XYZ file of C-alpha atoms in Angstrom:
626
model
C 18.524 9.856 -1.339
C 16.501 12.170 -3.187
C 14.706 14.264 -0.067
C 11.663 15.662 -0.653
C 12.252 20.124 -0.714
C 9.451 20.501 1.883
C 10.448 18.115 4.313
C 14.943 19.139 3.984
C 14.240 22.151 6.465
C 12.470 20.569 9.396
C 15.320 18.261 10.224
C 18.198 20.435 10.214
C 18.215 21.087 13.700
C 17.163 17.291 14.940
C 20.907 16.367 15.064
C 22.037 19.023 17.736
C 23.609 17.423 20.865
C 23.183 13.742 19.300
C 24.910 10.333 20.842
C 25.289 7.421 18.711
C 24.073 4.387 20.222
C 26.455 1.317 20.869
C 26.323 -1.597 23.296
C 27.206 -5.675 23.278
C 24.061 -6.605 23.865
C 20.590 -5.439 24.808
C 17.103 -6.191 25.498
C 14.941 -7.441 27.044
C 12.248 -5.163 24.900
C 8.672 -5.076 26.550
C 7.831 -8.573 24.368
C 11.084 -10.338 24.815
C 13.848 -10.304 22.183
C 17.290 -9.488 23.098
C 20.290 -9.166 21.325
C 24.288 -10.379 21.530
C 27.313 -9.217 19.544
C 30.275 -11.231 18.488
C 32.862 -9.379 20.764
C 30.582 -10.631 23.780
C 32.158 -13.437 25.874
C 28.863 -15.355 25.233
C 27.937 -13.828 21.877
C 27.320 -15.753 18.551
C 30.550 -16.332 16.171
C 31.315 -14.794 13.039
C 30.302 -16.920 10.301
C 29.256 -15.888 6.967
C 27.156 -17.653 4.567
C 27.910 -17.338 0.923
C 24.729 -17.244 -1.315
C 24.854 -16.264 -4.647
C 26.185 -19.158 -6.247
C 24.102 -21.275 -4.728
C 21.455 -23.129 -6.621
C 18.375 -21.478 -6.096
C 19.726 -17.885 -4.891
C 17.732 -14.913 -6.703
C 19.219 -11.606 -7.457
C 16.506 -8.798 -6.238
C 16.506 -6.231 -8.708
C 13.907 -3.511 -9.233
C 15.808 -1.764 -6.596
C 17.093 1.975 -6.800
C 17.537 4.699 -4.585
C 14.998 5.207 -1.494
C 12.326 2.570 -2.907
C 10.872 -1.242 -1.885
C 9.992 -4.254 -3.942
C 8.339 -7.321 -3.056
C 6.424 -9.055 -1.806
C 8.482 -11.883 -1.606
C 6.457 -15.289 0.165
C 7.912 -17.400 2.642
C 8.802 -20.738 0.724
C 5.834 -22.950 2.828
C 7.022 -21.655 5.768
C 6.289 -18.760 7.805
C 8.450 -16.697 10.164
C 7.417 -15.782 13.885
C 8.041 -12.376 14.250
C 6.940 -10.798 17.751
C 3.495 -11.853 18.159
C 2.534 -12.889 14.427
C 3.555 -15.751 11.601
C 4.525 -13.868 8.386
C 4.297 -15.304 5.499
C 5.853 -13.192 3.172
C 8.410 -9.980 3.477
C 9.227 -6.918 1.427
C 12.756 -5.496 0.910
C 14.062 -1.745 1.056
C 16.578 -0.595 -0.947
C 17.751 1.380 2.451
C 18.708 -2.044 4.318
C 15.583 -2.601 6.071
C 13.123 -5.791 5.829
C 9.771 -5.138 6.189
C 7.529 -7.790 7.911
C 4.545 -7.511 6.352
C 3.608 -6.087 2.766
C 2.033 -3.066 4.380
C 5.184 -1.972 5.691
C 5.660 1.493 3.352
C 8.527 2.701 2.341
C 11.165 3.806 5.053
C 13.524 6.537 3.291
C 15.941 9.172 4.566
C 16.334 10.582 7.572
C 15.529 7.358 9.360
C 13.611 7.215 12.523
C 14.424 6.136 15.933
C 13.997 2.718 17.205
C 10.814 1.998 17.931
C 9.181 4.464 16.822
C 5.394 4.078 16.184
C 3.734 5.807 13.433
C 4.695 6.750 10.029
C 5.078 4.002 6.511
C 7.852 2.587 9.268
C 6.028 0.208 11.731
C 6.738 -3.763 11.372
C 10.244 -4.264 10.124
C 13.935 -5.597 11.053
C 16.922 -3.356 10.193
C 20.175 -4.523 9.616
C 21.819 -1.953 8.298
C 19.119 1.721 7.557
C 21.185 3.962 5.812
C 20.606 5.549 2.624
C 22.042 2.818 0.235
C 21.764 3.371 -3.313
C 21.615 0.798 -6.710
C 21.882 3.283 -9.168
C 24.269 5.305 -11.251
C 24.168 8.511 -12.389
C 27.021 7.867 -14.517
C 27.057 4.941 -17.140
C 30.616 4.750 -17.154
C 30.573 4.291 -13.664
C 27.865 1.483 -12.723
C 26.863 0.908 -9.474
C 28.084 -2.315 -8.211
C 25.329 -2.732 -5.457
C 23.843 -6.380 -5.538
C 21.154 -8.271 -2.843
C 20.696 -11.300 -3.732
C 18.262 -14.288 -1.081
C 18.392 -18.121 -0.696
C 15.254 -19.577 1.022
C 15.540 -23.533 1.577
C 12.003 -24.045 0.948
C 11.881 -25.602 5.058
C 12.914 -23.184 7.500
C 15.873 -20.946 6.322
C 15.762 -17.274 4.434
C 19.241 -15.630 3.827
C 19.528 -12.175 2.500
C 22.524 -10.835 1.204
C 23.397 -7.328 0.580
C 26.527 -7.510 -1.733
C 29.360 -4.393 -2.582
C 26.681 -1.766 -1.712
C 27.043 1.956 -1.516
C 25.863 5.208 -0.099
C 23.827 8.011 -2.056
C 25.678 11.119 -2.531
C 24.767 14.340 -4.384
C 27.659 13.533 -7.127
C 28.097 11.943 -10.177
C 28.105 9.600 -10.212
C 25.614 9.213 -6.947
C 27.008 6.817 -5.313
C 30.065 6.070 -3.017
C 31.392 3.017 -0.848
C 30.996 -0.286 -0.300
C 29.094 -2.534 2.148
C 28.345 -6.590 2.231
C 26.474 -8.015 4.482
C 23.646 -10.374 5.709
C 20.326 -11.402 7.459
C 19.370 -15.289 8.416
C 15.762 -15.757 9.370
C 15.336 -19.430 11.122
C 11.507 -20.614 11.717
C 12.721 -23.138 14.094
C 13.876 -21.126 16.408
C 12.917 -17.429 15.199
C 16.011 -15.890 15.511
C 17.517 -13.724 13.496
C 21.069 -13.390 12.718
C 23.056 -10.189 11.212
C 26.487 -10.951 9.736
C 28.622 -8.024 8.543
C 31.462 -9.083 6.525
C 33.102 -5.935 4.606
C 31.860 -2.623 6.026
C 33.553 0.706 4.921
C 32.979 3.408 7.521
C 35.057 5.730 6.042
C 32.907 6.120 3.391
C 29.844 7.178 5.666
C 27.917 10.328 5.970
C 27.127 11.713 8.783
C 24.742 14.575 7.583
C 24.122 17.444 9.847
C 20.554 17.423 8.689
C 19.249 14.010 9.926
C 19.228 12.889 13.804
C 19.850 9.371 12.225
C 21.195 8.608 8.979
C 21.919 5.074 10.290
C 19.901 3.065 12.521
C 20.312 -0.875 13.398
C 17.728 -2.604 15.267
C 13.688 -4.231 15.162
C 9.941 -2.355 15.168
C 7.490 -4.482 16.209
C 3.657 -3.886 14.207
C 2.518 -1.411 16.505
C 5.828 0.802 16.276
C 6.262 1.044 19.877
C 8.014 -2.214 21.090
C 11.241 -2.853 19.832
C 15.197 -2.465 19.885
C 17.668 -0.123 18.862
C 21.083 -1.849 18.502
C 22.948 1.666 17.222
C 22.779 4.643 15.282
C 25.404 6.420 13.281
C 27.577 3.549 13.652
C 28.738 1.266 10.905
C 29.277 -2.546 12.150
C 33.021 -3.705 12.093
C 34.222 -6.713 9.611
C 33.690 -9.866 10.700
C 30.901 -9.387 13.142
C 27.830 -10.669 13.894
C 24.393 -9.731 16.141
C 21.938 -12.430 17.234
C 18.683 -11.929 18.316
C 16.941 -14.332 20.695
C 12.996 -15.278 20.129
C 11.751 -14.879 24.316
C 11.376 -18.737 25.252
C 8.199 -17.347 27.278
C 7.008 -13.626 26.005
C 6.383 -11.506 28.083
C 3.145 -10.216 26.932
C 0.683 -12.401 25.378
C -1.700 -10.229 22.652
C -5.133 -10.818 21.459
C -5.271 -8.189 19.585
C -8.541 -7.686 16.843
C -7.778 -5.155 14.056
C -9.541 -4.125 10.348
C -6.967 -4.968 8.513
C -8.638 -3.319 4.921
C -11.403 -2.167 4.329
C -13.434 -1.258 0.965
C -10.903 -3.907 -0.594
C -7.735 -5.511 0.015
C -5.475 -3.040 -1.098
C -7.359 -0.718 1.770
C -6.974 2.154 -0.513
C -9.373 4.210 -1.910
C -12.289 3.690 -4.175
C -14.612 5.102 -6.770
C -18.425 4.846 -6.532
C -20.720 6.476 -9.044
C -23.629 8.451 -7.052
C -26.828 6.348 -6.828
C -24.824 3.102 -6.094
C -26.077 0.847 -3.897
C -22.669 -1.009 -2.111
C -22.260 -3.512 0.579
C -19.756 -2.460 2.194
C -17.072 -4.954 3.312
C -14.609 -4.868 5.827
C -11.819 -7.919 6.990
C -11.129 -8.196 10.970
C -8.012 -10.072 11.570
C -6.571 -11.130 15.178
C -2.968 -9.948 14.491
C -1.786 -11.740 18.323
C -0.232 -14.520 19.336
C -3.591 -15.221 21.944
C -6.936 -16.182 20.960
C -9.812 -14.009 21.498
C -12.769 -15.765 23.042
C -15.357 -13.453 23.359
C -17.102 -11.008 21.166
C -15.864 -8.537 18.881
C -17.930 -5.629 17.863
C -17.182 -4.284 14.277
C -18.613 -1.060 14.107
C -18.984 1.059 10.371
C -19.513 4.819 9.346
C -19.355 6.667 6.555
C -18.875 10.265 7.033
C -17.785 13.348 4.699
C -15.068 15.573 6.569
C -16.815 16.708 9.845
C -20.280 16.228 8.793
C -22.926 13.943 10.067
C -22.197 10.066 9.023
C -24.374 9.337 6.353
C -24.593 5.597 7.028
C -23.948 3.580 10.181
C -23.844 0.186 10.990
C -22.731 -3.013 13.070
C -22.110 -6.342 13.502
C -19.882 -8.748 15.241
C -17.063 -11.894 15.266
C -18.127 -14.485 18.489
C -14.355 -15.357 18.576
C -11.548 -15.447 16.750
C -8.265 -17.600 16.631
C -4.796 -16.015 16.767
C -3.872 -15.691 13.378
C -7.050 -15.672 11.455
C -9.261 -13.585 9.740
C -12.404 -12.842 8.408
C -14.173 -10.951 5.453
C -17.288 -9.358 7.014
C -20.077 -7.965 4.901
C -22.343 -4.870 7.110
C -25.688 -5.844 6.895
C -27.083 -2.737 5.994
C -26.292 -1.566 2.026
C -25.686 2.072 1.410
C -26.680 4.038 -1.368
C -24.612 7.009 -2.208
C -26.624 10.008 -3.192
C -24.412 12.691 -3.515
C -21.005 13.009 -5.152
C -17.997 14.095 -2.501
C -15.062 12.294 -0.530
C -16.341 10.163 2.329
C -14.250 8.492 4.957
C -15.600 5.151 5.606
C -14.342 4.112 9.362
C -14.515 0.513 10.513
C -13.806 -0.026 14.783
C -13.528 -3.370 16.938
C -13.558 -3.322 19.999
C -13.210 -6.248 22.374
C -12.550 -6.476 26.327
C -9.764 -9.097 25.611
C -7.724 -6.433 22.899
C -4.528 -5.667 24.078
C -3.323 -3.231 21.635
C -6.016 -0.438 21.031
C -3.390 1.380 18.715
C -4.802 -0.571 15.299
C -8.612 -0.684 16.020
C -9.326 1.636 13.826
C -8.940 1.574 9.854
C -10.124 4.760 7.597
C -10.337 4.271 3.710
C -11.061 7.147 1.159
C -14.426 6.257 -0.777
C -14.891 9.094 -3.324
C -18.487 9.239 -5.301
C -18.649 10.756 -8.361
C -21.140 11.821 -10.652
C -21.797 11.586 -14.739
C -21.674 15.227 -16.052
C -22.331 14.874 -19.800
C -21.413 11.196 -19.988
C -18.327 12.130 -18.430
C -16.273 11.773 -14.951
C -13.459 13.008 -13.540
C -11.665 10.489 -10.930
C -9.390 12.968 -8.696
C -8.370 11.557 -4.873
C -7.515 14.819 -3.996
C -9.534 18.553 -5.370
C -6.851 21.125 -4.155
C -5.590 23.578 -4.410
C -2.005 22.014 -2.943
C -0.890 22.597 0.731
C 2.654 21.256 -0.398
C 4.565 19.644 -3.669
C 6.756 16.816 -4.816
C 9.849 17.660 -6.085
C 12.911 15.659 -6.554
C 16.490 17.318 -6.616
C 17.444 15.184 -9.797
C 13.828 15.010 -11.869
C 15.545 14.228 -15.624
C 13.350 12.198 -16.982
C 12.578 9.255 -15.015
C 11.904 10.600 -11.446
C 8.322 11.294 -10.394
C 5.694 10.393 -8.743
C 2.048 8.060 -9.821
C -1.251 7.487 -8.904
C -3.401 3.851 -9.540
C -7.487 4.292 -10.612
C -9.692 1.684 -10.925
C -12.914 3.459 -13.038
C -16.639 2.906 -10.933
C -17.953 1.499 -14.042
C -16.660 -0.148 -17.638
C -16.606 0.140 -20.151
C -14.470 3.314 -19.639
C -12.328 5.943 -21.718
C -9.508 7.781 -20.852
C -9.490 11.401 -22.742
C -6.862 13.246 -20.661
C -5.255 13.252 -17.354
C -5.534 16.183 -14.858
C -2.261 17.152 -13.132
C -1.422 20.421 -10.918
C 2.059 21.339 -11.407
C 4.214 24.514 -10.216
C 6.932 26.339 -10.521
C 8.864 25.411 -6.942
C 11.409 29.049 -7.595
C 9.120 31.566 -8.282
C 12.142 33.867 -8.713
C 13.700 31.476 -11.358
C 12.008 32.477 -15.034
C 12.204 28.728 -16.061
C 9.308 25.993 -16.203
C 10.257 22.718 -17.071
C 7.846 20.289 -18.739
C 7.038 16.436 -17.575
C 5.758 13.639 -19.419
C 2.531 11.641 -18.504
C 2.730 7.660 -18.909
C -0.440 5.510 -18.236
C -0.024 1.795 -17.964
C -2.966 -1.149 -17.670
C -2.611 -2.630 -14.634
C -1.504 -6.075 -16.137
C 1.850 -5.436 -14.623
C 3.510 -4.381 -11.699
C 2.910 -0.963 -11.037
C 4.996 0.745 -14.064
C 5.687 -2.469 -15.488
C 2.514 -3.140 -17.081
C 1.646 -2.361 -21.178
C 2.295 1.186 -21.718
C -1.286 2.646 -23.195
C -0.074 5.947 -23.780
C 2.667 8.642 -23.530
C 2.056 11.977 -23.853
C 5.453 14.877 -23.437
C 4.137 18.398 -22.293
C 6.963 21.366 -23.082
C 8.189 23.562 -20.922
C 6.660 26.519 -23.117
C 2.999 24.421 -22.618
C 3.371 24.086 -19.099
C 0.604 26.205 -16.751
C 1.475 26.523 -13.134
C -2.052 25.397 -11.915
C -4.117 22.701 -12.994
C -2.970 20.846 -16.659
C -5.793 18.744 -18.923
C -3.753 17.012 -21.149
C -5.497 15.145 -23.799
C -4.606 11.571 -24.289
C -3.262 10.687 -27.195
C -6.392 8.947 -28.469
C -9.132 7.783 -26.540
C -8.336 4.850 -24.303
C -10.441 2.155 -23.626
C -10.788 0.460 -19.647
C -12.834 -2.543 -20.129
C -12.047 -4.097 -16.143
C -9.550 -3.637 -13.885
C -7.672 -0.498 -12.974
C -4.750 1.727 -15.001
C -1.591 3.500 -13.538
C -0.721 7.448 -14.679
C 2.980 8.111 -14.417
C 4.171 11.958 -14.065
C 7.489 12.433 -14.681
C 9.956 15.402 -14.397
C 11.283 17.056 -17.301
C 14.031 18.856 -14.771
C 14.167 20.131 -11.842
C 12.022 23.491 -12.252
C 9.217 21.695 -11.770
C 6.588 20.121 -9.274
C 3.477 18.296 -8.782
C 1.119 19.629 -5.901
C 0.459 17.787 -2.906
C -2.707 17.999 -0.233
C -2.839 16.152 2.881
C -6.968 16.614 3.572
C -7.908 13.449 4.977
C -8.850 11.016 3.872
C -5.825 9.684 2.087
C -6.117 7.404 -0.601
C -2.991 5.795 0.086
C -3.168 4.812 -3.867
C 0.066 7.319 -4.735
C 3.948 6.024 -5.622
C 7.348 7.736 -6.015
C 8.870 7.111 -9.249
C 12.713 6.797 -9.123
C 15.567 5.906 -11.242
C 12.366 4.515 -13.157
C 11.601 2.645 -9.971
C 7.929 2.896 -8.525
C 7.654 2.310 -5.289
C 4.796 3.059 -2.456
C 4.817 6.719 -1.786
C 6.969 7.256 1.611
C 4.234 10.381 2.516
C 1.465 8.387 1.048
C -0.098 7.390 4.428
C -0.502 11.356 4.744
C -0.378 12.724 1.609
C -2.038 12.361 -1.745
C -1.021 13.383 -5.222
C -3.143 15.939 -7.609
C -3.195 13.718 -10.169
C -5.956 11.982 -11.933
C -8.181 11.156 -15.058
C -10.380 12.412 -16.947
C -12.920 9.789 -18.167
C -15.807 9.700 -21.221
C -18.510 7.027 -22.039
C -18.357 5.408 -18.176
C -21.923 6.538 -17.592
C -23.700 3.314 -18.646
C -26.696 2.714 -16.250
C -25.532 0.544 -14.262
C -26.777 2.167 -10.707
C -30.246 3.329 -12.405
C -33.428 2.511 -10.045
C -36.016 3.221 -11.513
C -38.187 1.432 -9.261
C -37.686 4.609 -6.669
C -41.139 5.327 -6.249
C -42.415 2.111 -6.694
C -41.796 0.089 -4.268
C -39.509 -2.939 -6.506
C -36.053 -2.762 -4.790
C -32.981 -5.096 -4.667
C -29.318 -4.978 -4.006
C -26.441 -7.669 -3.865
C -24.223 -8.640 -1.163
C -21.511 -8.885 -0.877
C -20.726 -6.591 -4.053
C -17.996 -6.775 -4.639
C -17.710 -10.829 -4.900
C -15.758 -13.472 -5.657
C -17.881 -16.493 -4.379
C -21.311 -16.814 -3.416
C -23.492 -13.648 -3.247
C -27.064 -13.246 -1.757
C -29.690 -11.362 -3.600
C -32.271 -9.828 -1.892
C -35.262 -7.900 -3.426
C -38.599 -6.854 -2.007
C -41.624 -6.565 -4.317
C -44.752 -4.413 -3.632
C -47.667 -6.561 -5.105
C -47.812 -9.482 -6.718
C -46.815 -10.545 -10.077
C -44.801 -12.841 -12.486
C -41.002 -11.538 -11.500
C -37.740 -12.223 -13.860
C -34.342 -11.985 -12.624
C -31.703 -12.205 -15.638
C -27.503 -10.908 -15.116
C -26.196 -9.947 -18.121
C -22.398 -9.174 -18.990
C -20.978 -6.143 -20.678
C -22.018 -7.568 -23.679
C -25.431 -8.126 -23.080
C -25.274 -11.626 -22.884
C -27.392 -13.205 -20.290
C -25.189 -15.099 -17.877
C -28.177 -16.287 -15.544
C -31.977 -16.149 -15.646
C -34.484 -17.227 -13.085
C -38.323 -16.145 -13.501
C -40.906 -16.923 -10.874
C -44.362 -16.922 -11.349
C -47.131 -15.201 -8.927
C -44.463 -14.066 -6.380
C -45.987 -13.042 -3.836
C -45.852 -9.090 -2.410
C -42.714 -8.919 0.475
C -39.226 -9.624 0.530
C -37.193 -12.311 -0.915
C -33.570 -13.722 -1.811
C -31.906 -15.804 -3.654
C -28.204 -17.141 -4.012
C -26.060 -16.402 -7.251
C -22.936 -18.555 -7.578
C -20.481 -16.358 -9.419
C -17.404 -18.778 -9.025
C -17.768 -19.478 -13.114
C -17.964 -16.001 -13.891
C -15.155 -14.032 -15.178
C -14.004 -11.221 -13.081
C -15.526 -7.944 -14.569
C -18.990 -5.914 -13.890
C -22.305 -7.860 -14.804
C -25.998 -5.614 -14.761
C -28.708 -7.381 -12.221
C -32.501 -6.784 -14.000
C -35.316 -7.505 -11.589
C -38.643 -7.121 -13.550
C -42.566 -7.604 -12.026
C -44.879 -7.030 -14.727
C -43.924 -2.885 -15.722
C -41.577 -2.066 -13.052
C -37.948 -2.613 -13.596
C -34.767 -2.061 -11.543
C -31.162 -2.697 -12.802
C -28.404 -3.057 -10.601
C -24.453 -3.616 -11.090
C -22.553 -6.728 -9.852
C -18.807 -6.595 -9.170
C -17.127 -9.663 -9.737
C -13.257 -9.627 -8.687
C -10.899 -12.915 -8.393
């Protein structure tokens, strides 16, 4: 547990007058579940599973303190969890499984169960408490294992083997702890095994009101079970939980699951850009929805008028499925800023207003002497990130993907402080970028560049790159790391958040735990990305087109309007110049027109749209992802 400095003092006095939580059995919960112990007369019997010898078990690793790997998919199976089939699951190094892969990641203290709100909602807990995989001493390794089986039909066993607490020591960890989760598909249940516990060994910090919670969240945070806090399971026992043969509640229930892109995280435009924005509506309940959804859009900039507004609509939609929806109306951003693009349904059959809404960050930015800064958050910082360790491999990251290619990094902007002002000491940090070919921190390593302590400025840092790097497609990764633990990176929770930041630690990335509400002063500074690839010069004269959907990956309708008539030539070229398609059509008459481009051969990258009628010209960009 490395707790973030700003957050320590606001739960010290949570614990005051505090009950643990035991029972035999519980539930019904407002959808159904319920639960049964091993000491109940009825209750399930001990009887442990033994995985990791098995043929076909795999050992998790990428697992440290207070972080989350995965996704991990379902063998062609899914699992019915409340309401919804999951296909695939992500695992906390804290004990807790999340259901989903947008579950963030759940560190110390530990909420409540349920609980809605927070990186927390949509996971099963077997055993939250601040477990730790590393070692601060090498001759003292951490013996913490978690290893899964999944029988490819209907069966997913977890096993969390010999694993300790985090404790402010060295080495930082203490304890020992083994046990297990069984998913079943035919049935749904789900079955916690405990085999060697060691309570002795436990914590019980007068800081947190929970530093150990057992139980199940359901999506929306506020349906669910809490089985105990502060109290570690005995040996040999076991807690079943029983899928309701009839819920209680069924749920149509219509959400935007992403919009912008399917991250949902933020995005750069370049000012001029014409976009079709996107948006996917998914029906996230176990009840089809039969009648109408309105999707409503706006894009707005912090209290301001929106600058764009639009609508459409779903006539139905099956529990379960989804749909990409492309607004009908383009935008064209004119001005550079931070925007909050908003997408709501609504629908007289949704049972769960909680998720109607979805907010992305779209941030437009603007060529200033063929250059552009990409920055999700200005400053200056309402708080910082600071970890109590920071040597070396404990930080904090941020993911770009440039507006336009090809694109050179030059240096990286960072705001770092000084977090004891009375303390005459600055340490320095390095700054790692990595393509995005890998997992986040795990992909080549383009450049690493160490800034000392006696080059350190408590404000905003340029730091050149080593040489200029090139960004051709796709996205890159900056990595700040601590040189000690005298200094800090700033924070700012504006909205909107880009929810593009991580937490670095023990070399681990993982998905920022404040990076629903928080985002990280830390970005790029980028040369030769001002190609013209949003240029219209056809503004005052009447020639216009745009592309949607752009982004694509399929099919993707261009429409143009032309203001006389004339011999017109359509060509798409790549990066290169190379002319991927061409279509010319002659006397075309005055109006507006389409035509469909199959991009399913292309290679994902950017591509440059030319639209020519005798002298008038207008070149626009094309997206092309996979």
């Amino acid at each position: 547990m490395r707790d973030k400095v700003l957050l320590f003092a606001l739960v010290v006095l949570l614990a005051a007058g505090f009950q643990p939580v035991q029972a035999g059995q519980g539930g019904p919960d407002a959808y159904g579940y319920t639960w049964i112990d091993s000491d109940e007369p009825n209750g399930p019997s001990f009887s442990w599973v033994e995985i990791r010898n098995a043929p076909g078990a795999v050992q998790v690793t990428g697992l440290a303190d207070d972080n989350a790997v995965g996704p991990f998919n379902f063998n062609g199976w899914t699992f019915r969890y409340y309401w919804t089939d999951i296909s695939s699951w992500k695992l906390g190094s804290n004990g807790w499984v999340g259901m989903n892969t947008n579950t963030g990641n759940i560190a110390h203290c530990f909420p409540s169960l349920p609980q809605a709100g927070g990186s927390g909602d949509n996971f099963i807990a077997p055993f939250m408490t601040d477990i730790n995989f590393t070692s601060s001493n090498p001759s003292q390794p951490n013996p913490g294992e978690v290893w899964y089986y999944d029988n490819g039909v209907d069966t997913l066993i977890i096993e969390w083997f010999d694993c300790p607490w985090w404790v402010n020591g060295n080495p930082d960890w203490v304890g020992s702890n083994t046990f297990q989760m069984i998913l079943t598909s035919t049935d749904s249940a789900i079955t916690w095994n405990y085999l060697d516990m060691d309570p002795a060994a436990f914590n019980d910090t007068q800081f947190c009101a929970s530093d150990l919670s057992i139980g199940i969240e359901n999506i929306t945070g506020n349906i669910g079970l809490q089985v105990s806090t502060e109290t570690v399971p005995t040996d040999s026992f076991t807690i079943r939980w029983t899928y309701p043969p009839v819920p209680l509640i069924t749920v149509p229930d219509a959400e935007p699951s992403w919009n912008a892109n399917s991250d949902n995280a933020g995005q750069f435009y370049l000012v001029n850009d014409m976009v079709s924005l996107t948006t996917n509506i998914e029906n996230v309940g176990n009840a089809d929805i039969t009648n109408q959804i309105s999707i409503d859009g706006e894009l707005r900039a912090g209290t301001a008028a929106p600058i764009w507004t639009d609508a459409t609509s779903l006539p139905s939609l099956n529990a379960g499925a989804d749909s990409t929806l492309t607004f009908p109306n383009a935008v064209t951003f004119t001005q550079s800023g931070r925007y909050s693009y908003f997408v709501r349904t609504t629908n007289s059959q949704d049972l769960n207003p909680s998720n109607n809404e979805n907010q992305v960050e779209v941030n437009v930015v603007e060529c200033q002497n063929d250059t552009l800064t990409y920055l999700y958050a200005q400053g200056p910082p309402d708080g910082v990130l600071l970890w109590t360790g920071g040597q070396g491999n404990e930080g904090a990251g941020v993911y770009i993907e440039p507006a336009s290619y090809p694109s050179t990094i030059t240096a990286i902007d960072v705001f770092v402080t000084d977090p004891d002002i009375n303390t005459p000491q600055f340490d320095g940090f390095t700054l790692v970028i990595y393509d995005d070919d890998g997992a986040a921190g795990q992909g080549t390593v383009l450049d690493s560049i160490v800034v000392s302590s006696t080059n350190a400025i408590d404000g905003w840092n340029r730091v050149a790159t080593t040489s200029g790097i090139p960004i051709n497609d796709g996205g890159f990764y900056i990595g700040w790391f601590q040189g000690g633990s005298e200094v800090s990176i700033g924070t700012e929770t504006i909205l909107p958040i880009s929810r593009r930041s991580w937490e670095i630690l023990a070399g681990q990335w993982a998905p920022y735990r404040q990076g629903t509400v928080e985002d990280l002063l830390l970005g790029a500074h980028v040369t030769e990305a001002c190609v013209a690839v949003s240029v219209d010069n056809s503004l005052n004269s009447g020639l216009s087109m745009f592309a949607q959907p752009n982004p694509t990956n399929g099919l993707t309708k261009l429409n143009y309007e032309t203001p006389v008539i004339g011999d017109a030539a359509i060509a798409v070229m790549d990066l290169y110049g190379q002319t991927v398609f061409e279509e010319r059509q002659a006397d075309l008459p005055a109006g507006q027109h389409s035509l469909d481009l199959d991009t399913r051969n292309l290679a994902a990258g950017v591509y440059f749209i030319n639209l020519s009628l005798g002298e008038l010209k207008v070149t626009k960009k094309l997206v092309v992802n996979r």
